[in-house]
Coordinates of C-alpha atoms and ligand atoms in Angstrom, one line a residue:
X1 CA 29.8 -30.9 -30.4
X2 CA 32.7 -29.3 -30.1
X3 CA 29.7 -26.4 -28.1
X4 CA 27.4 -27.0 -26.1
X5 CA 25.5 -24.2 -23.1
X6 CA 22.5 -25.9 -21.3
X7 CA 20.3 -23.5 -19.6
X8 CA 23.5 -21.1 -19.1
X9 CA 23.1 -18.0 -17.2
X10 CA 25.7 -15.4 -16.3
X11 CA 24.7 -11.9 -15.2
X12 CA 27.9 -9.4 -13.8
X13 CA 25.6 -9.0 -10.8
X14 CA 21.9 -7.4 -11.3
X15 CA 22.6 -7.3 -15.9
X16 CA 21.8 -10.1 -17.2
X17 CA 24.1 -11.0 -20.1
X18 CA 22.4 -14.9 -20.6
X19 CA 19.3 -16.1 -19.6
X20 CA 18.9 -19.8 -19.3
X21 CA 21.1 -20.3 -23.0
X22 CA 21.4 -23.0 -25.1
X23 CA 23.6 -23.1 -27.9
X24 CA 25.9 -26.2 -30.1
X25 CA 28.3 -25.9 -32.2
X26 CA 28.9 -29.3 -34.3
X27 CA 32.3 -30.3 -35.2
X28 CA 33.7 -28.1 -38.6
X29 CA 31.0 -25.7 -37.9
X30 CA 31.2 -22.5 -39.0
X31 CA 28.9 -20.0 -37.0
X32 CA 28.3 -16.0 -37.0
X33 CA 27.8 -14.4 -33.8
X34 CA 25.7 -11.2 -34.3
X35 CA 23.8 -8.9 -32.6
X36 CA 24.1 -5.2 -31.2
X37 CA 27.1 -3.4 -29.0
X38 CA 27.0 -4.9 -25.8
X39 CA 24.4 -7.8 -25.9
X40 CA 27.1 -9.6 -24.7
X41 CA 29.0 -11.6 -27.0
X42 CA 32.5 -11.1 -25.6
X43 CA 30.7 -11.7 -22.7
X44 CA 29.5 -15.5 -24.4
X45 CA 33.0 -16.7 -26.2
X46 CA 35.1 -15.7 -23.2
X47 CA 32.5 -18.2 -21.7
X48 CA 34.5 -20.6 -24.5
X49 CA 37.4 -20.5 -23.5
X50 CA 37.0 -20.7 -19.9
X51 CA 37.7 -16.9 -19.1
X52 CA 34.8 -16.2 -17.2
X53 CA 32.2 -18.9 -16.0
X54 CA 28.5 -19.3 -15.3
X55 CA 26.8 -18.7 -12.6
X56 CA 24.9 -22.1 -13.5
X57 CA 23.9 -25.0 -16.4
X58 CA 26.4 -26.6 -18.5
X59 CA 29.3 -25.7 -21.1
X60 CA 31.2 -28.5 -22.5
X61 CA 33.4 -27.2 -24.7
X62 CA 36.1 -29.9 -26.4
X63 CA 34.8 -32.6 -23.9
X64 CA 36.0 -30.1 -20.9
X65 CA 33.2 -29.2 -18.4
X66 CA 32.8 -25.5 -16.8
X67 CA 31.6 -27.4 -14.1
X68 CA 35.1 -29.2 -14.0
X69 CA 36.8 -26.3 -15.0
X70 CA 40.5 -25.9 -12.6
X71 CA 43.9 -25.1 -13.0
X72 CA 44.8 -28.5 -14.9
X73 CA 42.6 -28.3 -16.9
X74 CA 41.7 -25.3 -18.8
X75 CA 44.6 -24.8 -19.7
X76 CA 44.2 -28.3 -21.5
X77 CA 41.3 -26.4 -23.1
X78 CA 42.9 -23.5 -24.6
X79 CA 45.3 -25.8 -26.0
X80 CA 42.5 -26.9 -28.5
X81 CA 41.1 -23.4 -29.2
X82 CA 42.5 -21.3 -30.4
X83 CA 41.2 -17.2 -29.9
X84 CA 41.3 -14.2 -32.3
X85 CA 40.6 -10.7 -30.8
X86 CA 39.7 -6.9 -32.4
X87 CA 43.3 -5.5 -31.6
X88 CA 45.3 -8.7 -32.6
X89 CA 46.8 -8.7 -28.9
X90 CA 49.7 -9.5 -30.5
X91 CA 53.7 -10.2 -28.1
X92 CA 55.0 -5.6 -29.2
X93 CA 58.8 -7.6 -28.1
X94 CA 58.7 -10.2 -30.4
X95 CA 58.6 -11.0 -34.5
X96 CA 56.3 -11.9 -36.3
X97 CA 58.0 -15.4 -36.5
X98 CA 58.4 -16.1 -32.7
X99 CA 54.9 -14.4 -32.0
X100 CA 54.1 -17.8 -33.6
X101 CA 56.8 -20.1 -32.3
X102 CA 56.4 -19.2 -28.1
X103 CA 53.0 -21.2 -28.4
X104 CA 54.1 -24.7 -30.3
X105 CA 57.9 -23.6 -27.6
X106 CA 54.8 -24.1 -24.4
X107 CA 54.4 -27.1 -25.3
X108 CA 58.3 -28.7 -25.8
X109 CA 58.4 -29.5 -29.8
X110 CA 62.1 -29.2 -31.2
X111 CA 62.9 -26.2 -33.1
X112 CA 63.5 -28.5 -36.2
X113 CA 59.6 -29.5 -36.1
X114 CA 58.9 -25.4 -34.7
X115 CA 60.4 -24.0 -37.2
X116 CA 58.6 -25.6 -40.2
X117 CA 55.2 -25.8 -38.7
X118 CA 55.6 -22.0 -37.9
X119 CA 56.8 -21.0 -41.7
X120 CA 54.2 -23.3 -43.4
X121 CA 51.7 -21.4 -41.4
X122 CA 53.1 -18.1 -42.7
X123 CA 54.2 -18.7 -45.8
X124 CA 50.0 -19.9 -46.2
X125 CA 49.4 -16.3 -44.5
X126 CA 51.0 -14.3 -47.4
X127 CA 53.2 -13.5 -44.3
X128 CA 56.7 -15.1 -45.0
X129 CA 58.4 -12.6 -46.1
X130 CA 57.2 -10.7 -43.0
X131 CA 58.6 -13.3 -40.1
X132 CA 61.5 -11.1 -39.5
X133 CA 59.0 -8.1 -38.7
X134 CA 57.8 -7.0 -35.0
X135 CA 54.5 -6.2 -35.0
X136 CA 54.5 -2.2 -34.9
X137 CA 56.0 -2.4 -38.5
X138 CA 52.8 -4.3 -40.3
X139 CA 49.6 -3.2 -41.3
X140 CA 46.4 -3.8 -39.2
X141 CA 45.4 -7.0 -41.7
X142 CA 48.9 -7.8 -41.5
X143 CA 49.1 -7.9 -37.6
X144 CA 46.0 -9.5 -37.9
X145 CA 46.9 -12.6 -40.5
X146 CA 50.2 -12.8 -37.8
X147 CA 47.6 -13.3 -35.1
X148 CA 45.7 -16.6 -36.8
X149 CA 48.5 -17.6 -37.7
X150 CA 49.0 -17.9 -33.6
X151 CA 45.6 -19.5 -33.7
X152 CA 46.1 -21.7 -35.9
X153 CA 49.7 -22.8 -35.6
X154 CA 48.6 -25.8 -33.3
X155 CA 46.2 -27.4 -35.0
X156 CA 42.9 -26.4 -32.4
X157 CA 39.1 -28.3 -33.2
X158 CA 37.3 -24.5 -32.3
X159 CA 39.1 -21.1 -33.4
X160 CA 36.9 -18.3 -31.5
X161 CA 36.9 -14.4 -33.5
X162 CA 35.9 -12.1 -31.5
X163 CA 35.0 -8.8 -33.6
X164 CA 38.6 -9.9 -35.2
X165 CA 37.7 -7.1 -38.7
X166 CA 36.7 -4.2 -36.1
X167 CA 39.8 -2.5 -36.5
X168 CA 40.1 -3.3 -40.3
X169 CA 38.6 -1.3 -43.3
X170 CA 36.3 -3.1 -45.2
X171 CA 38.6 -3.9 -48.1
X172 CA 41.0 -6.3 -45.6
X173 CA 38.0 -7.0 -43.6
X174 CA 36.9 -9.6 -46.8
X175 CA 40.0 -10.9 -47.1
X176 CA 40.8 -11.6 -43.1
X177 CA 36.9 -13.4 -43.6
X178 CA 38.1 -15.0 -46.6
X179 CA 41.1 -16.2 -44.0
X180 CA 38.2 -18.2 -41.7
X181 CA 37.0 -19.5 -44.9
X182 CA 39.8 -21.2 -45.9
X183 CA 40.5 -22.7 -42.2
X184 CA 37.3 -24.0 -41.7
X185 CA 38.1 -25.5 -45.2
X186 CA 40.4 -27.5 -43.4
X187 CA 37.3 -28.9 -40.9
X188 CA 38.1 -25.9 -38.2
X189 CA 35.8 -24.6 -36.3
X190 CA 34.9 -21.0 -37.0
X191 CA 33.4 -19.1 -33.7
X192 CA 33.3 -15.5 -34.8
X193 CA 31.4 -12.4 -33.1
X194 CA 30.4 -9.3 -35.0
X195 CA 27.9 -6.6 -35.3
X196 CA 28.7 -5.6 -38.6
X197 CA 26.4 -8.2 -40.9
X198 CA 27.9 -6.5 -43.8
X199 CA 31.5 -9.0 -43.5
X200 CA 29.3 -12.4 -43.4
X201 CA 29.4 -15.0 -45.3
X202 CA 26.0 -16.7 -45.9
X203 CA 28.2 -19.7 -46.4
X204 CA 28.1 -19.4 -41.7
X205 CA 25.3 -20.5 -39.8
X206 CA 24.2 -16.9 -38.2
X207 CA 23.1 -16.5 -34.2
X208 CA 22.3 -13.5 -32.3
X209 CA 22.4 -13.2 -29.1
X210 CA 19.6 -11.3 -27.4
X211 CA 18.2 -11.0 -24.6
X212 CA 20.4 -13.9 -23.0
X213 CA 19.1 -16.2 -25.5
X214 CA 21.0 -17.7 -28.8
X215 CA 18.4 -18.4 -31.9
X216 CA 19.2 -18.7 -35.2
X217 CA 19.0 -16.1 -37.6
X218 CA 17.8 -15.8 -41.8
X219 CA 19.8 -13.1 -42.7
X220 CA 20.5 -11.7 -46.3
X221 CA 23.1 -9.7 -47.8
Ligands
ADP1 N1 33.4 -7.7 -16.8 C1 32.8 -6.5 -16.1 N2 31.7 -6.3 -15.5 C2 30.5 -5.5 -15.5 N3 30.1 -5.3 -16.8 C3 30.3 -6.1 -18.1 C4 31.6 -6.3 -17.2 N4 32.0 -6.7 -19.4 C5 31.5 -6.6 -19.9 N5 30.2 -5.5 -19.0 C6 28.7 -5.1 -20.1 O1 28.3 -6.4 -20.0 C7 27.2 -5.9 -21.5 C8 28.1 -6.8 -22.7 O2 29.5 -6.9 -22.9 P1 30.0 -7.5 -23.7 O3 30.5 -8.2 -23.6 O4 31.3 -7.3 -23.8 O5 29.2 -7.3 -24.9 P2 29.5 -7.4 -26.9 O6 30.7 -8.3 -27.0 O7 27.9 -7.9 -27.8 O8 29.6 -5.7 -27.2 C9 27.4 -4.9 -21.3 O9 27.1 -3.7 -21.0 C10 29.1 -4.3 -20.3 O10 29.1 -3.0 -20.5
MG2 MG1 32.6 -7.2 -27.8

């Protein structure tokens, strides 16, 4: 399992978000996480990249356990993950190219290897012609494609996306979902949270977070 929750509890004060929750995902799986706004999807995803830690229970992600999450293991885990947000969170003072390249610079890759990898990812995402543009000059869809590029440039095992289409129109949302599908076809697992059932492609498995529990559901489109 790439991701495994067993009996996980998480609360903000008295406000329970996860209540003895179990959830697991296999390598290469595409999982949608649905549920009403406020049910705890973003909290759940933050537990998946150890931005939050559980009060009790077991979380294992890509071989890392929340029990021994440390200043050393958290950056190591994040190397295996890519995260995409609703509001893109791009670095506004860096170009599209630089928003991807800094991830590889952190790892100390040689400059030529960085350029080749970043340009290959940008080309796959149809962004190569925008490599020297700054985020504020891009459309929402282009900004989200750049953020997806940043999430996959390091070849993660799992991409976590929190309402990635929340700021986009329906046509652009569809385009973004098909990009996640093509990333998944190459073997990367995807965990995508949304409260918008319209964007869900039923090729993925659908899990619902409700009253602190996560269960698989079927949705007719
Ligand atoms: N840092 C926080 N402190 C206290 N309450 C929070 C915090 N973050 C989220 N919440 C509350 O927890 C609940 C779940 O939030 P969230 O995980 O953002 O849900 P979702 O992503 O499904 O909309 C909401 O009621 C929210 O107000
Ligand atoms: Mg949320």
